[in-house]
JSON list of C-alpha atoms in Angstrom, two decimals:
[
{"chain": "A", "resi": 1, "resn": "ALA", "atom": "CA", "xyz": [-0.32, 9.05, -16.15]},
{"chain": "A", "resi": 2, "resn": "GLN", "atom": "CA", "xyz": [-0.57, 9.54, -12.04]},
{"chain": "A", "resi": 3, "resn": "ARG", "atom": "CA", "xyz": [2.11, 10.18, -10.02]},
{"chain": "A", "resi": 4, "resn": "VAL", "atom": "CA", "xyz": [2.58, 11.63, -5.99]},
{"chain": "A", "resi": 5, "resn": "THR", "atom": "CA", "xyz": [5.59, 13.68, -4.51]},
{"chain": "A", "resi": 6, "resn": "GLN", "atom": "CA", "xyz": [6.64, 13.35, -1.28]},
{"chain": "A", "resi": 7, "resn": "PRO", "atom": "CA", "xyz": [9.05, 15.86, -0.76]},
{"chain": "A", "resi": 8, "resn": "GLU", "atom": "CA", "xyz": [10.69, 14.85, 1.98]},
{"chain": "A", "resi": 9, "resn": "LYS", "atom": "CA", "xyz": [11.55, 11.25, 2.69]},
{"chain": "A", "resi": 10, "resn": "LEU", "atom": "CA", "xyz": [12.92, 12.37, 6.64]},
{"chain": "A", "resi": 11, "resn": "LEU", "atom": "CA", "xyz": [10.69, 14.23, 8.94]},
{"chain": "A", "resi": 12, "resn": "SER", "atom": "CA", "xyz": [11.61, 14.57, 12.34]},
{"chain": "A", "resi": 13, "resn": "VAL", "atom": "CA", "xyz": [9.84, 16.64, 15.19]},
{"chain": "A", "resi": 14, "resn": "PHE", "atom": "CA", "xyz": [10.22, 17.09, 18.96]},
{"chain": "A", "resi": 15, "resn": "LYS", "atom": "CA", "xyz": [6.95, 16.21, 20.87]},
{"chain": "A", "resi": 16, "resn": "GLY", "atom": "CA", "xyz": [4.28, 18.62, 21.11]},
{"chain": "A", "resi": 17, "resn": "ALA", "atom": "CA", "xyz": [5.16, 20.66, 17.51]},
{"chain": "A", "resi": 18, "resn": "PRO", "atom": "CA", "xyz": [2.66, 20.53, 15.02]},
{"chain": "A", "resi": 19, "resn": "VAL", "atom": "CA", "xyz": [4.02, 19.09, 11.96]},
{"chain": "A", "resi": 20, "resn": "GLU", "atom": "CA", "xyz": [2.83, 18.95, 8.07]},
{"chain": "A", "resi": 21, "resn": "LEU", "atom": "CA", "xyz": [4.00, 16.09, 5.67]},
{"chain": "A", "resi": 22, "resn": "LYS", "atom": "CA", "xyz": [3.63, 17.44, 2.41]},
{"chain": "A", "resi": 23, "resn": "CYS", "atom": "CA", "xyz": [2.04, 15.42, -0.54]},
{"chain": "A", "resi": 24, "resn": "ASN", "atom": "CA", "xyz": [1.93, 16.11, -4.05]},
{"chain": "A", "resi": 25, "resn": "TYR", "atom": "CA", "xyz": [-0.42, 14.70, -7.30]},
{"chain": "A", "resi": 26, "resn": "SER", "atom": "CA", "xyz": [-0.23, 14.63, -10.88]},
{"chain": "A", "resi": 27, "resn": "TYR", "atom": "CA", "xyz": [-3.23, 13.48, -12.45]},
{"chain": "A", "resi": 28, "resn": "SER", "atom": "CA", "xyz": [-5.61, 14.54, -15.69]},
{"chain": "A", "resi": 29, "resn": "GLY", "atom": "CA", "xyz": [-8.78, 13.41, -13.42]},
{"chain": "A", "resi": 30, "resn": "SER", "atom": "CA", "xyz": [-10.81, 12.83, -10.89]},
{"chain": "A", "resi": 31, "resn": "PRO", "atom": "CA", "xyz": [-8.98, 11.46, -8.22]},
{"chain": "A", "resi": 32, "resn": "GLU", "atom": "CA", "xyz": [-9.18, 9.82, -4.85]},
{"chain": "A", "resi": 33, "resn": "LEU", "atom": "CA", "xyz": [-6.69, 10.78, -2.52]},
{"chain": "A", "resi": 34, "resn": "PHE", "atom": "CA", "xyz": [-5.57, 8.53, 0.74]},
{"chain": "A", "resi": 35, "resn": "TRP", "atom": "CA", "xyz": [-2.66, 8.74, 2.92]},
{"chain": "A", "resi": 36, "resn": "TYR", "atom": "CA", "xyz": [-1.39, 5.16, 4.79]},
{"chain": "A", "resi": 37, "resn": "VAL", "atom": "CA", "xyz": [0.67, 4.67, 7.70]},
{"chain": "A", "resi": 38, "resn": "GLN", "atom": "CA", "xyz": [2.66, 2.19, 8.79]},
{"chain": "A", "resi": 39, "resn": "TYR", "atom": "CA", "xyz": [3.91, 1.94, 12.14]},
{"chain": "A", "resi": 40, "resn": "SER", "atom": "CA", "xyz": [6.71, -0.68, 12.94]},
{"chain": "A", "resi": 41, "resn": "ARG", "atom": "CA", "xyz": [6.57, -4.21, 12.26]},
{"chain": "A", "resi": 42, "resn": "GLN", "atom": "CA", "xyz": [2.92, -3.42, 12.37]},
{"chain": "A", "resi": 43, "resn": "ARG", "atom": "CA", "xyz": [1.43, -3.83, 8.62]},
{"chain": "A", "resi": 44, "resn": "LEU", "atom": "CA", "xyz": [0.18, -1.07, 6.47]},
{"chain": "A", "resi": 45, "resn": "GLN", "atom": "CA", "xyz": [-2.90, 0.52, 7.29]},
{"chain": "A", "resi": 46, "resn": "LEU", "atom": "CA", "xyz": [-4.79, 3.19, 6.24]},
{"chain": "A", "resi": 47, "resn": "LEU", "atom": "CA", "xyz": [-4.97, 6.90, 7.97]},
{"chain": "A", "resi": 48, "resn": "LEU", "atom": "CA", "xyz": [-7.11, 9.52, 5.99]},
{"chain": "A", "resi": 49, "resn": "ARG", "atom": "CA", "xyz": [-9.08, 9.41, 2.58]},
{"chain": "A", "resi": 50, "resn": "HIS", "atom": "CA", "xyz": [-9.59, 13.06, 1.73]},
{"chain": "A", "resi": 51, "resn": "ILE", "atom": "CA", "xyz": [-13.35, 11.63, 0.57]},
{"chain": "A", "resi": 52, "resn": "SER", "atom": "CA", "xyz": [-14.16, 11.29, 4.27]},
{"chain": "A", "resi": 53, "resn": "ARG", "atom": "CA", "xyz": [-13.11, 14.84, 5.78]},
{"chain": "A", "resi": 54, "resn": "GLU", "atom": "CA", "xyz": [-12.66, 13.22, 9.27]},
{"chain": "A", "resi": 55, "resn": "SER", "atom": "CA", "xyz": [-9.33, 13.75, 11.78]},
{"chain": "A", "resi": 56, "resn": "ILE", "atom": "CA", "xyz": [-7.55, 9.99, 12.77]},
{"chain": "A", "resi": 57, "resn": "LYS", "atom": "CA", "xyz": [-5.59, 10.11, 15.43]},
{"chain": "A", "resi": 58, "resn": "GLY", "atom": "CA", "xyz": [-5.78, 14.02, 15.34]},
{"chain": "A", "resi": 59, "resn": "PHE", "atom": "CA", "xyz": [-4.86, 14.09, 11.30]},
{"chain": "A", "resi": 60, "resn": "THR", "atom": "CA", "xyz": [-6.42, 16.30, 9.02]},
{"chain": "A", "resi": 61, "resn": "ALA", "atom": "CA", "xyz": [-5.64, 16.14, 5.45]},
{"chain": "A", "resi": 62, "resn": "ASP", "atom": "CA", "xyz": [-7.23, 18.81, 3.01]},
{"chain": "A", "resi": 63, "resn": "LEU", "atom": "CA", "xyz": [-7.29, 17.86, -0.96]},
{"chain": "A", "resi": 64, "resn": "ASN", "atom": "CA", "xyz": [-6.44, 21.67, -2.31]},
{"chain": "A", "resi": 65, "resn": "LYS", "atom": "CA", "xyz": [-7.10, 20.76, -6.43]},
{"chain": "A", "resi": 66, "resn": "GLY", "atom": "CA", "xyz": [-6.45, 23.77, -7.24]},
{"chain": "A", "resi": 67, "resn": "GLU", "atom": "CA", "xyz": [-2.07, 23.26, -6.19]},
{"chain": "A", "resi": 68, "resn": "THR", "atom": "CA", "xyz": [-2.89, 19.13, -6.45]},
{"chain": "A", "resi": 69, "resn": "SER", "atom": "CA", "xyz": [-1.75, 18.71, -3.05]},
{"chain": "A", "resi": 70, "resn": "PHE", "atom": "CA", "xyz": [-3.00, 16.40, -0.17]},
{"chain": "A", "resi": 71, "resn": "HIS", "atom": "CA", "xyz": [-1.08, 17.23, 2.78]},
{"chain": "A", "resi": 72, "resn": "LEU", "atom": "CA", "xyz": [-1.08, 16.27, 5.77]},
{"chain": "A", "resi": 73, "resn": "LYS", "atom": "CA", "xyz": [-1.32, 18.24, 9.66]},
{"chain": "A", "resi": 74, "resn": "LYS", "atom": "CA", "xyz": [-1.40, 17.67, 13.24]},
{"chain": "A", "resi": 75, "resn": "PRO", "atom": "CA", "xyz": [-1.59, 20.78, 15.36]},
{"chain": "A", "resi": 76, "resn": "PHE", "atom": "CA", "xyz": [0.17, 18.28, 18.92]},
{"chain": "A", "resi": 77, "resn": "ALA", "atom": "CA", "xyz": [2.59, 15.31, 17.59]},
{"chain": "A", "resi": 78, "resn": "GLN", "atom": "CA", "xyz": [3.38, 12.79, 19.78]},
{"chain": "A", "resi": 79, "resn": "GLU", "atom": "CA", "xyz": [6.18, 10.33, 19.99]},
{"chain": "A", "resi": 80, "resn": "GLU", "atom": "CA", "xyz": [3.39, 7.26, 18.73]},
{"chain": "A", "resi": 81, "resn": "ASP", "atom": "CA", "xyz": [2.73, 9.26, 15.94]},
{"chain": "A", "resi": 82, "resn": "SER", "atom": "CA", "xyz": [6.45, 7.81, 14.04]},
{"chain": "A", "resi": 83, "resn": "ALA", "atom": "CA", "xyz": [5.97, 6.18, 11.11]},
{"chain": "A", "resi": 84, "resn": "MET", "atom": "CA", "xyz": [5.99, 6.11, 7.74]},
{"chain": "A", "resi": 85, "resn": "TYR", "atom": "CA", "xyz": [3.82, 7.40, 6.02]},
{"chain": "A", "resi": 86, "resn": "TYR", "atom": "CA", "xyz": [2.75, 7.29, 2.22]},
{"chain": "A", "resi": 87, "resn": "CYS", "atom": "CA", "xyz": [0.41, 9.39, -0.27]},
{"chain": "A", "resi": 88, "resn": "ALA", "atom": "CA", "xyz": [-1.51, 7.62, -2.09]},
{"chain": "A", "resi": 89, "resn": "LEU", "atom": "CA", "xyz": [-3.54, 8.53, -5.21]},
{"chain": "A", "resi": 90, "resn": "SER", "atom": "CA", "xyz": [-6.39, 5.44, -6.57]},
{"chain": "A", "resi": 91, "resn": "GLY", "atom": "CA", "xyz": [-8.03, 7.40, -10.35]},
{"chain": "A", "resi": 92, "resn": "GLU", "atom": "CA", "xyz": [-10.63, 6.35, -11.85]},
{"chain": "A", "resi": 93, "resn": "GLU", "atom": "CA", "xyz": [-10.70, 2.26, -12.39]},
{"chain": "A", "resi": 94, "resn": "THR", "atom": "CA", "xyz": [-13.90, 0.86, -11.52]},
{"chain": "A", "resi": 95, "resn": "SER", "atom": "CA", "xyz": [-12.09, -2.33, -10.96]},
{"chain": "A", "resi": 96, "resn": "GLY", "atom": "CA", "xyz": [-10.24, -1.49, -7.85]},
{"chain": "A", "resi": 97, "resn": "SER", "atom": "CA", "xyz": [-8.27, -0.05, -5.79]},
{"chain": "A", "resi": 98, "resn": "ARG", "atom": "CA", "xyz": [-5.21, 0.94, -7.46]},
{"chain": "A", "resi": 99, "resn": "LEU", "atom": "CA", "xyz": [-2.84, 2.98, -5.61]},
{"chain": "A", "resi": 100, "resn": "THR", "atom": "CA", "xyz": [0.03, 4.94, -7.22]},
{"chain": "A", "resi": 101, "resn": "PHE", "atom": "CA", "xyz": [2.21, 5.33, -3.92]},
{"chain": "A", "resi": 102, "resn": "GLY", "atom": "CA", "xyz": [3.83, 8.41, -2.77]},
{"chain": "A", "resi": 103, "resn": "GLU", "atom": "CA", "xyz": [8.16, 7.50, -2.14]},
{"chain": "A", "resi": 104, "resn": "GLY", "atom": "CA", "xyz": [6.90, 8.09, 1.71]},
{"chain": "A", "resi": 105, "resn": "THR", "atom": "CA", "xyz": [8.28, 9.92, 4.74]},
{"chain": "A", "resi": 106, "resn": "GLN", "atom": "CA", "xyz": [9.07, 8.59, 7.41]},
{"chain": "A", "resi": 107, "resn": "LEU", "atom": "CA", "xyz": [8.40, 10.80, 11.00]},
{"chain": "A", "resi": 108, "resn": "THR", "atom": "CA", "xyz": [10.43, 11.00, 14.06]},
{"chain": "A", "resi": 109, "resn": "VAL", "atom": "CA", "xyz": [8.84, 12.54, 17.06]},
{"chain": "A", "resi": 110, "resn": "ASN", "atom": "CA", "xyz": [11.57, 13.54, 19.45]},
{"chain": "A", "resi": 111, "resn": "PRO", "atom": "CA", "xyz": [10.33, 13.48, 23.66]},
{"chain": "B", "resi": 1, "resn": "ASP", "atom": "CA", "xyz": [-12.50, -11.17, 10.49]},
{"chain": "B", "resi": 2, "resn": "THR", "atom": "CA", "xyz": [-11.02, -7.57, 9.68]},
{"chain": "B", "resi": 3, "resn": "GLU", "atom": "CA", "xyz": [-7.35, -9.24, 8.65]},
{"chain": "B", "resi": 4, "resn": "VAL", "atom": "CA", "xyz": [-5.84, -10.00, 4.80]},
{"chain": "B", "resi": 5, "resn": "THR", "atom": "CA", "xyz": [-3.52, -13.08, 6.06]},
{"chain": "B", "resi": 6, "resn": "GLN", "atom": "CA", "xyz": [-0.90, -13.58, 4.01]},
{"chain": "B", "resi": 7, "resn": "THR", "atom": "CA", "xyz": [1.22, -17.25, 3.91]},
{"chain": "B", "resi": 8, "resn": "PRO", "atom": "CA", "xyz": [4.44, -18.10, 4.57]},
{"chain": "B", "resi": 9, "resn": "LYS", "atom": "CA", "xyz": [5.36, -15.22, 6.09]},
{"chain": "B", "resi": 10, "resn": "HIS", "atom": "CA", "xyz": [9.18, -15.64, 4.64]},
{"chain": "B", "resi": 11, "resn": "LEU", "atom": "CA", "xyz": [10.98, -18.24, 2.08]},
{"chain": "B", "resi": 12, "resn": "VAL", "atom": "CA", "xyz": [13.78, -18.31, 0.92]},
{"chain": "B", "resi": 13, "resn": "MET", "atom": "CA", "xyz": [14.34, -20.30, -2.77]},
{"chain": "B", "resi": 14, "resn": "GLY", "atom": "CA", "xyz": [16.42, -20.98, -5.31]},
{"chain": "B", "resi": 15, "resn": "MET", "atom": "CA", "xyz": [15.98, -19.41, -9.01]},
{"chain": "B", "resi": 16, "resn": "THR", "atom": "CA", "xyz": [15.06, -22.86, -10.36]},
{"chain": "B", "resi": 17, "resn": "ASN", "atom": "CA", "xyz": [12.37, -23.56, -7.52]},
{"chain": "B", "resi": 18, "resn": "LYS", "atom": "CA", "xyz": [8.66, -23.29, -7.86]},
{"chain": "B", "resi": 19, "resn": "LYS", "atom": "CA", "xyz": [6.65, -21.63, -4.87]},
{"chain": "B", "resi": 20, "resn": "SER", "atom": "CA", "xyz": [3.41, -20.57, -3.55]},
{"chain": "B", "resi": 21, "resn": "LEU", "atom": "CA", "xyz": [2.48, -17.55, -1.58]},
{"chain": "B", "resi": 22, "resn": "LYS", "atom": "CA", "xyz": [-0.94, -17.30, -0.03]},
{"chain": "B", "resi": 23, "resn": "CYS", "atom": "CA", "xyz": [-3.84, -14.81, 0.74]},
{"chain": "B", "resi": 24, "resn": "GLU", "atom": "CA", "xyz": [-6.39, -15.26, 2.42]},
{"chain": "B", "resi": 25, "resn": "GLN", "atom": "CA", "xyz": [-9.72, -12.47, 3.10]},
{"chain": "B", "resi": 26, "resn": "HIS", "atom": "CA", "xyz": [-13.11, -12.99, 5.00]},
{"chain": "B", "resi": 27, "resn": "MET", "atom": "CA", "xyz": [-14.01, -10.01, 4.17]},
{"chain": "B", "resi": 28, "resn": "GLY", "atom": "CA", "xyz": [-16.41, -9.58, 1.18]},
{"chain": "B", "resi": 29, "resn": "HIS", "atom": "CA", "xyz": [-14.55, -8.52, -0.75]},
{"chain": "B", "resi": 30, "resn": "ARG", "atom": "CA", "xyz": [-13.89, -9.25, -4.21]},
{"chain": "B", "resi": 31, "resn": "ALA", "atom": "CA", "xyz": [-10.31, -6.96, -5.34]},
{"chain": "B", "resi": 32, "resn": "MET", "atom": "CA", "xyz": [-7.38, -8.12, -4.79]},
{"chain": "B", "resi": 33, "resn": "TYR", "atom": "CA", "xyz": [-4.55, -7.27, -4.84]},
{"chain": "B", "resi": 34, "resn": "TRP", "atom": "CA", "xyz": [-0.79, -7.97, -5.09]},
{"chain": "B", "resi": 35, "resn": "TYR", "atom": "CA", "xyz": [1.89, -5.28, -4.45]},
{"chain": "B", "resi": 36, "resn": "LYS", "atom": "CA", "xyz": [5.82, -5.81, -4.69]},
{"chain": "B", "resi": 37, "resn": "GLN", "atom": "CA", "xyz": [7.67, -3.51, -2.18]},
{"chain": "B", "resi": 38, "resn": "LYS", "atom": "CA", "xyz": [11.30, -3.36, -2.14]},
{"chain": "B", "resi": 39, "resn": "ALA", "atom": "CA", "xyz": [13.64, -1.71, 0.91]},
{"chain": "B", "resi": 40, "resn": "LYS", "atom": "CA", "xyz": [12.86, 1.69, 2.17]},
{"chain": "B", "resi": 41, "resn": "LYS", "atom": "CA", "xyz": [11.11, 1.90, -1.46]},
{"chain": "B", "resi": 42, "resn": "PRO", "atom": "CA", "xyz": [6.38, 2.21, -1.76]},
{"chain": "B", "resi": 43, "resn": "PRO", "atom": "CA", "xyz": [4.86, -0.57, -2.86]},
{"chain": "B", "resi": 44, "resn": "GLU", "atom": "CA", "xyz": [4.59, -0.97, -6.63]},
{"chain": "B", "resi": 45, "resn": "LEU", "atom": "CA", "xyz": [1.60, -3.00, -7.87]},
{"chain": "B", "resi": 46, "resn": "MET", "atom": "CA", "xyz": [1.48, -6.50, -10.21]},
{"chain": "B", "resi": 47, "resn": "PHE", "atom": "CA", "xyz": [-1.55, -7.42, -10.35]},
{"chain": "B", "resi": 48, "resn": "VAL", "atom": "CA", "xyz": [-5.58, -6.55, -9.50]},
{"chain": "B", "resi": 49, "resn": "TYR", "atom": "CA", "xyz": [-8.04, -9.26, -9.24]},
{"chain": "B", "resi": 50, "resn": "SER", "atom": "CA", "xyz": [-11.39, -8.10, -9.38]},
{"chain": "B", "resi": 51, "resn": "TYR", "atom": "CA", "xyz": [-14.69, -10.34, -9.09]},
{"chain": "B", "resi": 52, "resn": "GLU", "atom": "CA", "xyz": [-12.53, -13.11, -9.33]},
{"chain": "B", "resi": 53, "resn": "LYS", "atom": "CA", "xyz": [-11.12, -11.93, -12.44]},
{"chain": "B", "resi": 54, "resn": "LEU", "atom": "CA", "xyz": [-7.30, -10.70, -13.56]},
{"chain": "B", "resi": 55, "resn": "SER", "atom": "CA", "xyz": [-7.95, -7.04, -14.42]},
{"chain": "B", "resi": 56, "resn": "ILE", "atom": "CA", "xyz": [-4.77, -5.93, -14.73]},
{"chain": "B", "resi": 57, "resn": "ASN", "atom": "CA", "xyz": [-1.46, -6.96, -14.62]},
{"chain": "B", "resi": 58, "resn": "GLU", "atom": "CA", "xyz": [1.45, -3.61, -14.75]},
{"chain": "B", "resi": 59, "resn": "SER", "atom": "CA", "xyz": [3.87, -5.18, -17.07]},
{"chain": "B", "resi": 60, "resn": "VAL", "atom": "CA", "xyz": [4.77, -8.31, -14.39]},
{"chain": "B", "resi": 61, "resn": "PRO", "atom": "CA", "xyz": [7.33, -10.97, -16.16]},
{"chain": "B", "resi": 62, "resn": "SER", "atom": "CA", "xyz": [5.89, -14.33, -16.71]},
{"chain": "B", "resi": 63, "resn": "ARG", "atom": "CA", "xyz": [7.71, -15.98, -14.12]},
{"chain": "B", "resi": 64, "resn": "PHE", "atom": "CA", "xyz": [5.00, -14.51, -11.38]},
{"chain": "B", "resi": 65, "resn": "SER", "atom": "CA", "xyz": [2.31, -16.21, -12.52]},
{"chain": "B", "resi": 66, "resn": "PRO", "atom": "CA", "xyz": [-1.51, -14.85, -10.39]},
{"chain": "B", "resi": 67, "resn": "GLU", "atom": "CA", "xyz": [-4.45, -16.52, -9.42]},
{"chain": "B", "resi": 68, "resn": "CYS", "atom": "CA", "xyz": [-7.45, -16.57, -7.30]},
{"chain": "B", "resi": 69, "resn": "PRO", "atom": "CA", "xyz": [-9.13, -19.84, -7.29]},
{"chain": "B", "resi": 70, "resn": "ASN", "atom": "CA", "xyz": [-11.97, -18.38, -5.26]},
{"chain": "B", "resi": 71, "resn": "SER", "atom": "CA", "xyz": [-13.43, -14.80, -3.60]},
{"chain": "B", "resi": 72, "resn": "SER", "atom": "CA", "xyz": [-11.79, -15.33, -0.15]},
{"chain": "B", "resi": 73, "resn": "LEU", "atom": "CA", "xyz": [-8.15, -16.43, -1.51]},
{"chain": "B", "resi": 74, "resn": "LEU", "atom": "CA", "xyz": [-5.47, -15.31, -3.38]},
{"chain": "B", "resi": 75, "resn": "ASN", "atom": "CA", "xyz": [-1.88, -16.81, -5.23]},
{"chain": "B", "resi": 76, "resn": "LEU", "atom": "CA", "xyz": [1.55, -16.19, -6.11]},
{"chain": "B", "resi": 77, "resn": "HIS", "atom": "CA", "xyz": [2.74, -19.11, -7.98]},
{"chain": "B", "resi": 78, "resn": "LEU", "atom": "CA", "xyz": [6.80, -18.61, -8.39]},
{"chain": "B", "resi": 79, "resn": "HIS", "atom": "CA", "xyz": [9.21, -20.02, -10.58]},
{"chain": "B", "resi": 80, "resn": "ALA", "atom": "CA", "xyz": [12.84, -19.59, -12.09]},
{"chain": "B", "resi": 81, "resn": "LEU", "atom": "CA", "xyz": [12.85, -16.33, -10.32]},
{"chain": "B", "resi": 82, "resn": "GLN", "atom": "CA", "xyz": [16.05, -14.11, -9.78]},
{"chain": "B", "resi": 83, "resn": "PRO", "atom": "CA", "xyz": [17.76, -12.95, -7.31]},
{"chain": "B", "resi": 84, "resn": "GLU", "atom": "CA", "xyz": [16.47, -8.75, -7.81]},
{"chain": "B", "resi": 85, "resn": "ASP", "atom": "CA", "xyz": [13.06, -10.33, -7.51]},
{"chain": "B", "resi": 86, "resn": "SER", "atom": "CA", "xyz": [13.79, -10.15, -3.41]},
{"chain": "B", "resi": 87, "resn": "ALA", "atom": "CA", "xyz": [11.39, -8.20, -1.59]},
{"chain": "B", "resi": 88, "resn": "LEU", "atom": "CA", "xyz": [8.16, -7.95, 0.16]},
{"chain": "B", "resi": 89, "resn": "TYR", "atom": "CA", "xyz": [5.10, -9.64, -1.88]},
{"chain": "B", "resi": 90, "resn": "LEU", "atom": "CA", "xyz": [2.22, -7.93, -0.09]},
{"chain": "B", "resi": 91, "resn": "CYS", "atom": "CA", "xyz": [-1.63, -8.66, -0.20]},
{"chain": "B", "resi": 92, "resn": "ALA", "atom": "CA", "xyz": [-3.97, -6.74, 0.27]},
{"chain": "B", "resi": 93, "resn": "SER", "atom": "CA", "xyz": [-7.61, -6.88, -1.30]},
{"chain": "B", "resi": 94, "resn": "SER", "atom": "CA", "xyz": [-10.96, -4.27, -0.66]},
{"chain": "B", "resi": 95, "resn": "GLN", "atom": "CA", "xyz": [-14.96, -3.78, -2.11]},
{"chain": "B", "resi": 96, "resn": "VAL", "atom": "CA", "xyz": [-14.17, -2.88, -5.63]},
{"chain": "B", "resi": 97, "resn": "GLY", "atom": "CA", "xyz": [-13.86, 0.60, -6.63]},
{"chain": "B", "resi": 98, "resn": "ARG", "atom": "CA", "xyz": [-12.04, 3.08, -6.31]},
{"chain": "B", "resi": 99, "resn": "THR", "atom": "CA", "xyz": [-11.95, 2.30, -1.77]},
{"chain": "B", "resi": 100, "resn": "GLU", "atom": "CA", "xyz": [-9.73, 1.64, 1.32]},
{"chain": "B", "resi": 101, "resn": "ALA", "atom": "CA", "xyz": [-7.39, -1.20, 0.80]},
{"chain": "B", "resi": 102, "resn": "PHE", "atom": "CA", "xyz": [-6.15, -3.52, 3.13]},
{"chain": "B", "resi": 103, "resn": "PHE", "atom": "CA", "xyz": [-3.49, -4.75, 3.88]},
{"chain": "B", "resi": 104, "resn": "GLY", "atom": "CA", "xyz": [-1.99, -7.71, 5.05]},
{"chain": "B", "resi": 105, "resn": "GLN", "atom": "CA", "xyz": [1.07, -8.38, 6.62]},
{"chain": "B", "resi": 106, "resn": "GLY", "atom": "CA", "xyz": [3.43, -8.99, 3.08]},
{"chain": "B", "resi": 107, "resn": "THR", "atom": "CA", "xyz": [5.39, -12.20, 2.30]},
{"chain": "B", "resi": 108, "resn": "ARG", "atom": "CA", "xyz": [9.25, -11.48, 3.08]},
{"chain": "B", "resi": 109, "resn": "LEU", "atom": "CA", "xyz": [10.69, -13.38, -0.61]},
{"chain": "B", "resi": 110, "resn": "THR", "atom": "CA", "xyz": [15.10, -14.40, -0.60]},
{"chain": "B", "resi": 111, "resn": "VAL", "atom": "CA", "xyz": [15.99, -15.86, -3.77]},
{"chain": "B", "resi": 112, "resn": "VAL", "atom": "CA", "xyz": [19.86, -17.07, -3.73]}
]
């Protein structure tokens, strides 16, 4: 079975402060990890995937297999980062991207 | 065109009605998905189609019947739903394999 845990339902920071959204996973094989974001009244969209190792909108995330974590970080939060963030895992299926989502973290960046 | 389009955006139906949700993409993706999302909860996978064939059914009740008429279209037929089936229904598509999924805006379904 695969499981994703996001321990913080709500996270509030001030503009310019660093932000870290935590994600831990449970999976016996080799997972693919993603961060999806949902801005207010917009569709769910991909922010990051671990395999690409990119920095998107200043966010980075590193897969730590030893700690089974994939935390999302940004050194200086902006007000436009306020959104719901979901960590998601795809197992070793070949048919499609069968995503298991965490419960999500609602990030609020205050001015 | 990099969008997944879902219709209708909103749907109210009675428990004896039959209705269908529609989803369309023109990105050449051969995997398509239905997810259900309740308020303040993450999306939960319902069905996966791969090359127009049903590959995963996450033990969804038979009152939900998916259909993939071609590589661009995905339908979800609804019949005899219950009020607890009220939710946001999301369609997504991707390349086959473990890759980025593109989501539609969803259909907000209310069963009365």
